[in-house]
Short mmCIF file of C-alpha atoms (C1' of nucleotides) in Angstrom, two decimals:
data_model
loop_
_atom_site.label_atom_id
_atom_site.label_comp_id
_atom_site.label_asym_id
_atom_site.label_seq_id
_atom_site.Cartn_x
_atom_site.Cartn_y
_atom_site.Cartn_z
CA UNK A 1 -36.62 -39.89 -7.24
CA UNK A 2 -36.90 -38.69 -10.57
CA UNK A 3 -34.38 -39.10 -13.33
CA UNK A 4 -32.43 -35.84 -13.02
CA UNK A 5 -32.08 -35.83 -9.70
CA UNK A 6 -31.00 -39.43 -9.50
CA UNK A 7 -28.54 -38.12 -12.15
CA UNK A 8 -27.28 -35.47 -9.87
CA UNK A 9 -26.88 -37.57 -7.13
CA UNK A 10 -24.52 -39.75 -9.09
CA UNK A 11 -22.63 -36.72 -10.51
CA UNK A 12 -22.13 -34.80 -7.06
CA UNK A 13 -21.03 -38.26 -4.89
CA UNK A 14 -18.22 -38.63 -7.49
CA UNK A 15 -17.33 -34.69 -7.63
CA UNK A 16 -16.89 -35.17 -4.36
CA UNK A 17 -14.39 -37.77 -4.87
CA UNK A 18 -12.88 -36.09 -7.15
CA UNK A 19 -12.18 -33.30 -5.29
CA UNK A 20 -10.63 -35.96 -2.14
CA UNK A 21 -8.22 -37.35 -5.04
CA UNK A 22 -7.15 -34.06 -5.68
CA UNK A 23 -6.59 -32.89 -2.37
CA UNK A 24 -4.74 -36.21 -1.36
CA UNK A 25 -2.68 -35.48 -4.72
CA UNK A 26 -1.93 -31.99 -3.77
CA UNK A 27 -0.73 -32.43 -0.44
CA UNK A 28 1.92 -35.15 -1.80
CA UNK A 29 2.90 -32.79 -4.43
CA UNK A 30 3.68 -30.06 -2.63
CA UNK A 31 5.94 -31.97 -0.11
CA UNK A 32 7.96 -33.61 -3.08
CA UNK A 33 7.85 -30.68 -5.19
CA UNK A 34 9.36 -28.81 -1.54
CA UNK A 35 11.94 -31.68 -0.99
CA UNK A 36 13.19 -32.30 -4.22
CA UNK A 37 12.57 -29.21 -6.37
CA UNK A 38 10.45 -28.99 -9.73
CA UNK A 39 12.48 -30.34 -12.06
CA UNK A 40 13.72 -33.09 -9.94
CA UNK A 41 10.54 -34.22 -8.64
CA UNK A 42 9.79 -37.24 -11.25
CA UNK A 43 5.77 -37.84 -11.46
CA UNK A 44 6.31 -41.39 -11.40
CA UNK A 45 7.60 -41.01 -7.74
CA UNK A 46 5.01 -39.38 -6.86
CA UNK A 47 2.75 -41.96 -8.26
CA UNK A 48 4.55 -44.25 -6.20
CA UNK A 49 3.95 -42.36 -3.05
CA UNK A 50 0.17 -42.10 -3.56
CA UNK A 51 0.35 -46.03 -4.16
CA UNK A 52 -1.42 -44.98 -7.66
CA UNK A 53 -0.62 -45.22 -11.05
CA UNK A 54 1.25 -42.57 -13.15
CA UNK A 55 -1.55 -42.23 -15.45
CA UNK A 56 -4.11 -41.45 -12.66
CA UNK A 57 -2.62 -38.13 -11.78
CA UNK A 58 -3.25 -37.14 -15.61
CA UNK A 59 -6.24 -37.74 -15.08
CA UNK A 60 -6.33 -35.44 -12.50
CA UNK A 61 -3.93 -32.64 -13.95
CA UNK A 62 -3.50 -32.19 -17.18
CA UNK A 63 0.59 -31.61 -17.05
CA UNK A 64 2.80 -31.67 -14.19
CA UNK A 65 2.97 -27.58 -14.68
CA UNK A 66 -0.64 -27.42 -13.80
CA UNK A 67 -0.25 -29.69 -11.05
CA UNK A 68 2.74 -27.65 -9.24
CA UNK A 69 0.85 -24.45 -9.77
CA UNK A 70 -2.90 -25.80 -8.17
CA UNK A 71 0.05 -26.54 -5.19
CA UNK A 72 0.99 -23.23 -4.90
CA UNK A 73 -2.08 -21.73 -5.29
CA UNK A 74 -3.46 -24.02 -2.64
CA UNK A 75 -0.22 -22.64 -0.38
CA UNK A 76 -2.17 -19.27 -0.90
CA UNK A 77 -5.10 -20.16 0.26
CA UNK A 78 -4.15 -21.78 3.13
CA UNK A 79 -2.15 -18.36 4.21
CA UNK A 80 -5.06 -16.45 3.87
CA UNK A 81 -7.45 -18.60 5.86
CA UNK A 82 -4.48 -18.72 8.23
CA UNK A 83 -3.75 -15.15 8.75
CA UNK A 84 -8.28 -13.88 8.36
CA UNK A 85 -8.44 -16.59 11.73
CA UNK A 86 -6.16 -15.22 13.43
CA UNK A 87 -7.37 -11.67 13.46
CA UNK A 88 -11.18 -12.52 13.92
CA UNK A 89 -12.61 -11.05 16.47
CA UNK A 90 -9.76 -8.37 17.35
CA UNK A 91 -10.61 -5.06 17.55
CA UNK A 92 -8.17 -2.58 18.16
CA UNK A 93 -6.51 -1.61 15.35
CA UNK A 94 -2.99 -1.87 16.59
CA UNK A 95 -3.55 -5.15 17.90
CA UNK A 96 -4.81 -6.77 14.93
CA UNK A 97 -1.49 -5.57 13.27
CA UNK A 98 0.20 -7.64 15.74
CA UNK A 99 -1.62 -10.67 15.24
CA UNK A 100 -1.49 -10.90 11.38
CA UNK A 101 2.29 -10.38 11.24
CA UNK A 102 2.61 -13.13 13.99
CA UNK A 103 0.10 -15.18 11.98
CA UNK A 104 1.90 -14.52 9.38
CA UNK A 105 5.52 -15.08 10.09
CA UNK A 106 3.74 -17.90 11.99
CA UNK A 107 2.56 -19.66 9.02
CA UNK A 108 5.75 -19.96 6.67
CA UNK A 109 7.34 -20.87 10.38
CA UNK A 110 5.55 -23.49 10.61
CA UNK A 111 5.26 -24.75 6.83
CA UNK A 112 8.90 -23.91 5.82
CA UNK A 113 8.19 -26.07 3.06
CA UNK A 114 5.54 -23.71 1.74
CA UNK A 115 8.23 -21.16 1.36
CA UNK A 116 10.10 -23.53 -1.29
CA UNK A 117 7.15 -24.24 -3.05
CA UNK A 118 6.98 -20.15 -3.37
CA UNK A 119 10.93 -19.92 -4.80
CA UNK A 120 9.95 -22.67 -6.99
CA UNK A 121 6.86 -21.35 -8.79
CA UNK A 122 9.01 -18.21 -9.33
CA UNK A 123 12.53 -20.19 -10.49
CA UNK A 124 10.12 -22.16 -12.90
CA UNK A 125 7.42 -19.93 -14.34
CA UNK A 126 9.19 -16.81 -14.84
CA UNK A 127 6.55 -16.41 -17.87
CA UNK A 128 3.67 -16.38 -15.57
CA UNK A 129 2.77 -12.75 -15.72
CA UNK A 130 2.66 -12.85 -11.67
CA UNK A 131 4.01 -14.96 -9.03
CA UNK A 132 0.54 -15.97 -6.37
CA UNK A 133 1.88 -14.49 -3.87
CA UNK A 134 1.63 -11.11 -4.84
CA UNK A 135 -1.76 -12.01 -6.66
CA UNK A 136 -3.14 -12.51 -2.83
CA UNK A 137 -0.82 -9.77 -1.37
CA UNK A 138 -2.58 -7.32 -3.58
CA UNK A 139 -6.13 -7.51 -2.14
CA UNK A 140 -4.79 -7.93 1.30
CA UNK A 141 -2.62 -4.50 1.02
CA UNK A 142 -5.98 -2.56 -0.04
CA UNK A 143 -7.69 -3.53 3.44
CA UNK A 144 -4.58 -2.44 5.49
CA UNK A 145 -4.70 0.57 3.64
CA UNK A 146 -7.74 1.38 4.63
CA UNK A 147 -7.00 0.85 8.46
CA UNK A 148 -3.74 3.11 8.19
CA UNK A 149 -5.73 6.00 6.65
CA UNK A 150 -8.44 5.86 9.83
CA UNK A 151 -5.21 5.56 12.34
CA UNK A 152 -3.96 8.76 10.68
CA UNK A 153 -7.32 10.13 11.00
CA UNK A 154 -7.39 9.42 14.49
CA UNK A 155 -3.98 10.93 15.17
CA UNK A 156 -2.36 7.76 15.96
CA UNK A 157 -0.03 7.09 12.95
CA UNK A 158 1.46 10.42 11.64
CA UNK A 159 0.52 11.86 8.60
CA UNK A 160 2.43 10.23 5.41
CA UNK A 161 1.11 8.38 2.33
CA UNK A 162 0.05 5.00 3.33
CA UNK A 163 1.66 3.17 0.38
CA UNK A 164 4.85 3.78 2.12
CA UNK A 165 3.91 1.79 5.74
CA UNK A 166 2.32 -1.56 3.71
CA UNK A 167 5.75 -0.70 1.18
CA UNK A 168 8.12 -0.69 3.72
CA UNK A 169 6.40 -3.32 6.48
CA UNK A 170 5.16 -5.72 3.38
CA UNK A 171 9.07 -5.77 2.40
CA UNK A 172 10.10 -6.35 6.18
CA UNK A 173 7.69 -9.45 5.88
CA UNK A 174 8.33 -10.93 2.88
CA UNK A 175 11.88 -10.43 3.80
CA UNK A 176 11.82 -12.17 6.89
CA UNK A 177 9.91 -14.73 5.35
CA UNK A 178 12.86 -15.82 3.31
CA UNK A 179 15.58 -15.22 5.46
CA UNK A 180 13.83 -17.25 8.10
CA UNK A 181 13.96 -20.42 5.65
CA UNK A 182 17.22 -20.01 4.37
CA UNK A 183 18.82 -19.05 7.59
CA UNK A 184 17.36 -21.93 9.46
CA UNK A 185 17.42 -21.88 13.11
CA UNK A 186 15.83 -18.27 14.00
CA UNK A 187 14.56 -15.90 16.82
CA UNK A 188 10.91 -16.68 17.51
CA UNK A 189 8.18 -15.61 15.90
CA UNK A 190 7.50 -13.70 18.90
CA UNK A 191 10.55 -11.75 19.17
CA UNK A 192 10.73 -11.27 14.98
CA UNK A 193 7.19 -9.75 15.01
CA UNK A 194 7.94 -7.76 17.85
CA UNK A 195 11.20 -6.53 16.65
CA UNK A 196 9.49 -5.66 13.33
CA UNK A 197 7.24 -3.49 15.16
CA UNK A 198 9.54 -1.94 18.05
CA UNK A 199 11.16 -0.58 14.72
CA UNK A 200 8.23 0.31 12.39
CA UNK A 201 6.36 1.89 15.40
CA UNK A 202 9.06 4.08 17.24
CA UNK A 203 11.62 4.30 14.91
CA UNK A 204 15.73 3.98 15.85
CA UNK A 205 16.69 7.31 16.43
CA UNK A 206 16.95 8.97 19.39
CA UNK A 207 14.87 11.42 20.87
CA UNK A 208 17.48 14.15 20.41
CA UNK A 209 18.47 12.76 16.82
CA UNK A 210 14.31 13.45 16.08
CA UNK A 211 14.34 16.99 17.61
CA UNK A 212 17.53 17.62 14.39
CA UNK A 213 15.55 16.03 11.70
CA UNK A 214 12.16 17.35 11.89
CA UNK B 1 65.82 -13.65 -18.65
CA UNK B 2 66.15 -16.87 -16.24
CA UNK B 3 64.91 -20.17 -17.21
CA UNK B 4 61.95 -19.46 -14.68
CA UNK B 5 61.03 -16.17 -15.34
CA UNK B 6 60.41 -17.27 -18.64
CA UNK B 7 58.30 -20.40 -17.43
CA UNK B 8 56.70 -17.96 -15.37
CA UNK B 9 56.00 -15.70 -18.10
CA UNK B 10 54.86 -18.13 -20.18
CA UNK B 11 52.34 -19.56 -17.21
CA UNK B 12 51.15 -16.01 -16.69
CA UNK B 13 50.24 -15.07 -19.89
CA UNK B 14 48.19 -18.44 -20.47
CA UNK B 15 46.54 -17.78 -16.78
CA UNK B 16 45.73 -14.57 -18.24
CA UNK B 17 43.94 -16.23 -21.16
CA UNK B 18 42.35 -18.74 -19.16
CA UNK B 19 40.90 -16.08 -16.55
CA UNK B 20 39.51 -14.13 -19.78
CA UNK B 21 37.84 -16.74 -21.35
CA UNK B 22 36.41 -17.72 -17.64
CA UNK B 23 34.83 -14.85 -17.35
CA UNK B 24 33.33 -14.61 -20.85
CA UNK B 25 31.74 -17.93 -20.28
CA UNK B 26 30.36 -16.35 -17.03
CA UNK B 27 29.08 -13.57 -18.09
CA UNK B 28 26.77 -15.21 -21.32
CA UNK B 29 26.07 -18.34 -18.61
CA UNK B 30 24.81 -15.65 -15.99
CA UNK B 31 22.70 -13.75 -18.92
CA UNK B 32 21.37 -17.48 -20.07
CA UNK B 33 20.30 -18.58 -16.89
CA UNK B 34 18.86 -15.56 -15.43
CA UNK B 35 16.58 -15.43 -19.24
CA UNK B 36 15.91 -19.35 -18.79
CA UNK B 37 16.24 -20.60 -15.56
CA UNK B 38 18.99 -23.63 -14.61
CA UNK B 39 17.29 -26.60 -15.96
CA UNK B 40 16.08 -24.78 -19.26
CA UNK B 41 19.24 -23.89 -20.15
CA UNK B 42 21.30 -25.55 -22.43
CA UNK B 43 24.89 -26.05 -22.11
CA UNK B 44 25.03 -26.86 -26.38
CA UNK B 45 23.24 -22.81 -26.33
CA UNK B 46 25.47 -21.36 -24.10
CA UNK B 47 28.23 -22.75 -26.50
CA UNK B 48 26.68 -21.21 -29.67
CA UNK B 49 26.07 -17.89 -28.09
CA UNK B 50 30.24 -17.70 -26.99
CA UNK B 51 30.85 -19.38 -30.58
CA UNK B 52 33.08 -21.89 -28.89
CA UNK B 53 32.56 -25.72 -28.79
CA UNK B 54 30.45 -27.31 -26.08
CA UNK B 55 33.34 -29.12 -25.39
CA UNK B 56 35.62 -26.14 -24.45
CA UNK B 57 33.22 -25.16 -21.70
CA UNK B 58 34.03 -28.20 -19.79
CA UNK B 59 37.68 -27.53 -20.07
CA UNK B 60 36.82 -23.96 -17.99
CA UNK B 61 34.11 -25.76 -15.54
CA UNK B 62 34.34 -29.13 -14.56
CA UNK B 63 30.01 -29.38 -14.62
CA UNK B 64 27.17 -27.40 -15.42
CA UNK B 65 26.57 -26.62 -11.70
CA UNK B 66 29.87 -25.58 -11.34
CA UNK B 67 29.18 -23.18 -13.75
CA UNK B 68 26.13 -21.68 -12.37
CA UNK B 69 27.57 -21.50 -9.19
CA UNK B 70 30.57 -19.51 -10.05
CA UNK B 71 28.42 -17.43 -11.59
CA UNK B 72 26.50 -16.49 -8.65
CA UNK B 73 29.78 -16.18 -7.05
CA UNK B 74 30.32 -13.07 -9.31
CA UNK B 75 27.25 -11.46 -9.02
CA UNK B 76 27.55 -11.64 -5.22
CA UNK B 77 31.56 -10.08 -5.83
CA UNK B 78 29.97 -7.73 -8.21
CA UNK B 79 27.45 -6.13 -5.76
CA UNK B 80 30.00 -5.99 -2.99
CA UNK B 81 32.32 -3.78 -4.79
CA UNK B 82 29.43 -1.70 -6.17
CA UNK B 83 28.38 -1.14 -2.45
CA UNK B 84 31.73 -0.31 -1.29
CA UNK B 85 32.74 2.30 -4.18
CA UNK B 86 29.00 3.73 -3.53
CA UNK B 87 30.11 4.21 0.51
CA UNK B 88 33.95 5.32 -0.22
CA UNK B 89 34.84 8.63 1.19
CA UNK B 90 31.40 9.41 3.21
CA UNK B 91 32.07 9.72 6.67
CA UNK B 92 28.98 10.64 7.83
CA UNK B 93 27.34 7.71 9.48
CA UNK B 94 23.66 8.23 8.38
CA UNK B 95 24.30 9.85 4.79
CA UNK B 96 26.91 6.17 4.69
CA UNK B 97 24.13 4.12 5.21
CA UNK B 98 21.95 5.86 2.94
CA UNK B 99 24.58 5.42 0.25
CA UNK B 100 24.43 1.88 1.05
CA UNK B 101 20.61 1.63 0.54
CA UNK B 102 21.04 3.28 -2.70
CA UNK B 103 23.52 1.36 -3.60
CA UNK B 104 21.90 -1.65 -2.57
CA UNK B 105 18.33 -1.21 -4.68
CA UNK B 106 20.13 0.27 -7.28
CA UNK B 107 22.65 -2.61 -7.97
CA UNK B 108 19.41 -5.34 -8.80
CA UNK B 109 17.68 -2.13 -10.41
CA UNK B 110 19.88 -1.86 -12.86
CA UNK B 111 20.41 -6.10 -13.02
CA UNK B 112 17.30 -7.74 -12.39
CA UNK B 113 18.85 -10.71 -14.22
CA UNK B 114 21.30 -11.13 -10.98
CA UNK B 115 17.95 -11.44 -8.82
CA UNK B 116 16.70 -14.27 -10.95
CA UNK B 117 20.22 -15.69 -10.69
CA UNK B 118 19.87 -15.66 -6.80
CA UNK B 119 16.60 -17.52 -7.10
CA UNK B 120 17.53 -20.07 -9.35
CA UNK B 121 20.95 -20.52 -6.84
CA UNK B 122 18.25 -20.98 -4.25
CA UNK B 123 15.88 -23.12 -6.46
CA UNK B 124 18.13 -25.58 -7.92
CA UNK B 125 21.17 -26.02 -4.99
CA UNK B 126 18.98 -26.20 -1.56
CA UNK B 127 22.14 -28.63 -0.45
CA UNK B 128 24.55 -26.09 -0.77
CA UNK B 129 24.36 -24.84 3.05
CA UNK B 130 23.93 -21.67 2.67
CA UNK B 131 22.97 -19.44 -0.33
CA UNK B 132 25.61 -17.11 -1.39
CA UNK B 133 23.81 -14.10 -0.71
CA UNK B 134 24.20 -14.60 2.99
CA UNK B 135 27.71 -15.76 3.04
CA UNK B 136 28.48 -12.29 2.23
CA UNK B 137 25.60 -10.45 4.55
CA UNK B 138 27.20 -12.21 7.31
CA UNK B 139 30.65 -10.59 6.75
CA UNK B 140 28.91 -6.92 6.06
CA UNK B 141 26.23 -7.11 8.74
CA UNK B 142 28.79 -6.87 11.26
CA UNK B 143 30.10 -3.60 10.09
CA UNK B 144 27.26 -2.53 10.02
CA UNK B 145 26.17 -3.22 13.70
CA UNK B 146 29.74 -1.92 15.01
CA UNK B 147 27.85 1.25 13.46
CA UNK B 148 25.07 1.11 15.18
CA UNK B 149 26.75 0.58 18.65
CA UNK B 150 29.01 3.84 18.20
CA UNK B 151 25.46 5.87 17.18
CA UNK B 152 23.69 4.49 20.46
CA UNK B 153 26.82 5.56 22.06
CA UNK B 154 27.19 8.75 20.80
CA UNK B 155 23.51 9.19 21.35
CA UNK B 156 22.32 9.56 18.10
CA UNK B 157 20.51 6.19 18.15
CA UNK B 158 18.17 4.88 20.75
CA UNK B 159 19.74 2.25 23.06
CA UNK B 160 18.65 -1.14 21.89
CA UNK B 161 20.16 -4.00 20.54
CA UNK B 162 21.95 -3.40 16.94
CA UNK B 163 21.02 -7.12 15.45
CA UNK B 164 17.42 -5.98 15.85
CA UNK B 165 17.79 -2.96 13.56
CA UNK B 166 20.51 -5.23 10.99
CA UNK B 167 17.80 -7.87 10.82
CA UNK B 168 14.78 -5.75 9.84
CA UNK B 169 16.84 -2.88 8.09
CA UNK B 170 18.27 -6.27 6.29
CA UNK B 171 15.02 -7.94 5.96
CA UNK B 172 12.88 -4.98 4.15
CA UNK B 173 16.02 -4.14 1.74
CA UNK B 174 15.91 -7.87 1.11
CA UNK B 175 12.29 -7.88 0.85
CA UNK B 176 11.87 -4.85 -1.55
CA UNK B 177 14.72 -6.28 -4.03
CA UNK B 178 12.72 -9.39 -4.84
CA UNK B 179 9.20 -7.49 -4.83
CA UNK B 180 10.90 -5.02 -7.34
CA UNK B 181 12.31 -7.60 -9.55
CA UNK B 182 8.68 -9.15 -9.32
CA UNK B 183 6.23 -7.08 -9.40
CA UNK B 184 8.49 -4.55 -12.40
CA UNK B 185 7.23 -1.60 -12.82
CA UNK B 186 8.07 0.16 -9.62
CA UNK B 187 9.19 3.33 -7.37
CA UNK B 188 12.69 5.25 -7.78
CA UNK B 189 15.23 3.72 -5.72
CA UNK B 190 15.82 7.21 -4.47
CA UNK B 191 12.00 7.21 -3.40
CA UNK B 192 12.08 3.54 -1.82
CA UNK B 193 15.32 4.52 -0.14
CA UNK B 194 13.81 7.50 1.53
CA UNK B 195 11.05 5.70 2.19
CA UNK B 196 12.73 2.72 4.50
CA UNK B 197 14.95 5.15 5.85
CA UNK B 198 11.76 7.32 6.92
CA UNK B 199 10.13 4.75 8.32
CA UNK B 200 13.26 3.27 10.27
CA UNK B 201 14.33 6.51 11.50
CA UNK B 202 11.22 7.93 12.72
CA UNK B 203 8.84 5.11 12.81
CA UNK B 204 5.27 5.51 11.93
CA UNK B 205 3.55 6.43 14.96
CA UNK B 206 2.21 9.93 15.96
CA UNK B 207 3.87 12.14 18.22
CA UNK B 208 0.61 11.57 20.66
CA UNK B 209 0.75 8.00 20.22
CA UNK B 210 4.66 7.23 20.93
CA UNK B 211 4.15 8.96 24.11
CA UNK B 212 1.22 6.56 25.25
CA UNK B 213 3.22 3.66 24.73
CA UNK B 214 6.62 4.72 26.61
"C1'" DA C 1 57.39 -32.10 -34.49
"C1'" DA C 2 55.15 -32.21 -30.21
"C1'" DG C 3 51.86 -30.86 -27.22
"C1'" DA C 4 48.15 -27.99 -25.74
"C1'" DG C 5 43.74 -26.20 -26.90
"C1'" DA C 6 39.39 -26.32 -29.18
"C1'" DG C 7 35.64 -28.48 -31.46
"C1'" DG C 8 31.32 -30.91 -32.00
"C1'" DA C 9 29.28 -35.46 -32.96
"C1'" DC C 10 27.94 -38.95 -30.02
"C1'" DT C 11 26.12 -41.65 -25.98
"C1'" DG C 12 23.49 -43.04 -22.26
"C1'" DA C 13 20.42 -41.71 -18.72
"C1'" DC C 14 16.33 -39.69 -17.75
"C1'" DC C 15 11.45 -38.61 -17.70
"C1'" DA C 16 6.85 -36.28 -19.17
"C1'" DG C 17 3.12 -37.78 -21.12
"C1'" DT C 18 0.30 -41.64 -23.60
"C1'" DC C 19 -2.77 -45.39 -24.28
"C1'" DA C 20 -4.35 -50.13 -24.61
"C1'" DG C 21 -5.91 -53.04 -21.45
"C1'" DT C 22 -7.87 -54.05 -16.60
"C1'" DT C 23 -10.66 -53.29 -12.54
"C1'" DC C 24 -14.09 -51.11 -9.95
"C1'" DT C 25 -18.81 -49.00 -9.28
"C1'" DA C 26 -23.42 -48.18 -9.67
"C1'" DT C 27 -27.44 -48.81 -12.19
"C1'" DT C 28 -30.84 -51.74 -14.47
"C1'" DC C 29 -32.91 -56.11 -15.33
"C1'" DT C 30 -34.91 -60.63 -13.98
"C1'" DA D 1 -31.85 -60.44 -4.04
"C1'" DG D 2 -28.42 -61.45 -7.45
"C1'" DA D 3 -26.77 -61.24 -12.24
"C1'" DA D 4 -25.70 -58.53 -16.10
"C1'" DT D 5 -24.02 -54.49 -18.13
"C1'" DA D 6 -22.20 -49.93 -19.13
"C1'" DG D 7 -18.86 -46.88 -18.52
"C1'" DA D 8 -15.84 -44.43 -15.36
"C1'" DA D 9 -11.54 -44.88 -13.06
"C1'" DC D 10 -7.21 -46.72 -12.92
"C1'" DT D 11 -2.84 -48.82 -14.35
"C1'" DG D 12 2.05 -49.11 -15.79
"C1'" DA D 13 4.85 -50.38 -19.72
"C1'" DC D 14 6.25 -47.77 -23.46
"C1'" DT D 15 7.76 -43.81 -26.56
"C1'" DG D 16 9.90 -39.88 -28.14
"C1'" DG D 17 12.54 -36.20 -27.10
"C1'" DT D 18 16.03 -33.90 -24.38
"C1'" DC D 19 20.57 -32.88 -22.74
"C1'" DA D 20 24.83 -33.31 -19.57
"C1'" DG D 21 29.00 -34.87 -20.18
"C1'" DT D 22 32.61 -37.55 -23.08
"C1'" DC D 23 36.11 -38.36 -26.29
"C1'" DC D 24 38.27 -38.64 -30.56
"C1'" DT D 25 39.82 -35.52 -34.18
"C1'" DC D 26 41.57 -31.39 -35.90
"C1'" DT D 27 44.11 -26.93 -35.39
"C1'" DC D 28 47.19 -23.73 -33.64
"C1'" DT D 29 51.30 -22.54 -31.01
"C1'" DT D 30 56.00 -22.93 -29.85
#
DNA sequence: AAGAGAGGACTGACCAGTCAGTTCTATTCT
DNA sequence: AGAATAGAACTGACTGGTCAGTCCTCTCTT
């Protein structure tokens, strides 16, 4: 083995250690930084909870700002890779609507925690030009875009600018999101997606009410 | 003048003083804490900005949560009666609740600070049970749905269960007033208004399409 | 003069971040 | 193989700064 690649070796079994540590630090974070809010959450405690020193996270993450915000970037990712799983493989158009809201009402269901970690990062970093979420939401809304403006191709969605169904569901969404999380004890996913949609899809009014508008 | 009146007098002009100088101290606390956040905000700052002694704010608010919390307390008052002067004297039920969505956007348009001040509430209080914002949806919502019910009666609305079209009417205005506040730079509130009540009233699917699925 | 109201210096608790010293790890030497 | 060594990783007591809330003093009103 020559030198350099001895050196490599060396250097890659200890990123990957690195990257464990972090991980393991993350996932701590983020539940204390959930539980007990940013300000309140006191590094030393989570030192404590690790079973590490205080000094070891430093070495880790350079200020406890940096350390909340690789948490709720890691939140992100973890949505995304959610929501892209749950839609592999689904081909019609309509149902692969379906499954990404689910997936994603699913998600913050699940990980209510997540959801604080999202207030948080907005209560605390007001200066950061933009909160993650909407970092992710913007590359997301382009490809949903794109599948509207086929569906109105096709004649299934009626003609209207497609900004205003990702506007108007994305709202619905986030929406529910939050008033899932502070409401507590809520419908089902199920029935919320499928609510969201009954209404998106047909609309409320009557059939006679349509014949007066249009 | 009776021995009483005059106490009372005397009471009610000092009341009056006191419930001035409350709401000073609100209103620069509500401006500081939306612009800094809870924790970042310093009680000796707020003093200097009212030109009063630190001291005297404790006389008005027995703690510094207190004092956020009243504050919130206003903004949620505030928005109410901005809703209900926005509704008074419309009698049409659909033109009502467009006045209401209006009102709705426009009230955080035109104070984005009182958004922030709902997400610090949420941030920094998660004991409180409940956050104030949905104290008061509770108590609207079901005006709201009585609404509803005398539409699907009269016809005007299809027949299906009114909490399903408060919770994602309520979720996408909910929804759109945090992703304006975020995101800034964004639509008319006439436009988004139009543009949630288009989509809730006639729903986004073709004419072809809707009759496929019923 | 008495009492309420206002002021602001002060205190004590708290906590992010540091750093000098210790332990662990893996490479080289014998 | 086992010892020796270099340096990376870890530790936790400590520091400096911050700030909510107090409390004694001064002022204004009646």
């Amino acid at each position: 083995m020559t030198q350099t690649a001895r050196g490599a070796q060396r250097r890659s079994v200890s990123a990957q250690r690195r990257v464990q540590r972090e991980e393991q630090i993350l996932e701590a974070a983020m539940q204390l930084f959930a539980e007990h809010g940013y300000s309140d959450t006191d590094t030393q405690l989570l030192a404590e909870k690790l079973q590490i020193g205080k000094g070891t996270i430093y070495r880790y993450f350079p200020s406890k700002r940096a350390l909340f915000l690789a948490a709720a970037d890691r939140v992100m990712r973890l949505m995304r890779q959610s929501i892209d799983a749950s839609i592999q493989g689904i081909t019609d158009p309509f149902e692969r609507l379906g499954a990404a809201i689910r997936a994603f009402l699913g998600f913050f269901a699940e990980h209510p925690e997540y959801v604080e970690l999202l207030i948080q990062e907005r209560a605390q970093f007001k200066d950061r030009k933009k909160p993650t979420y909407f970092v992710h939401r913007e590359t997301n809304i382009k490809r949903w875009q794109e599948l509207y403006r086929s569906l109105i191709e096709a004649g299934r969605i009626r003609n209207m600018p497609v900004e205003r169904i990702t506007d108007v569901l994305g709202s619905a969404l986030y929406g529910t999101m939050f008033t899932n999380y502070f409401l507590g004890e809520r419908p089902s996913v199920e029935k919320q997606a499928n609510d969201i949609l009954d209404v998106v899809f047909y609309g409320i009014l009557s059939d006679a009410e349509r014949k007066k508008g249009s």
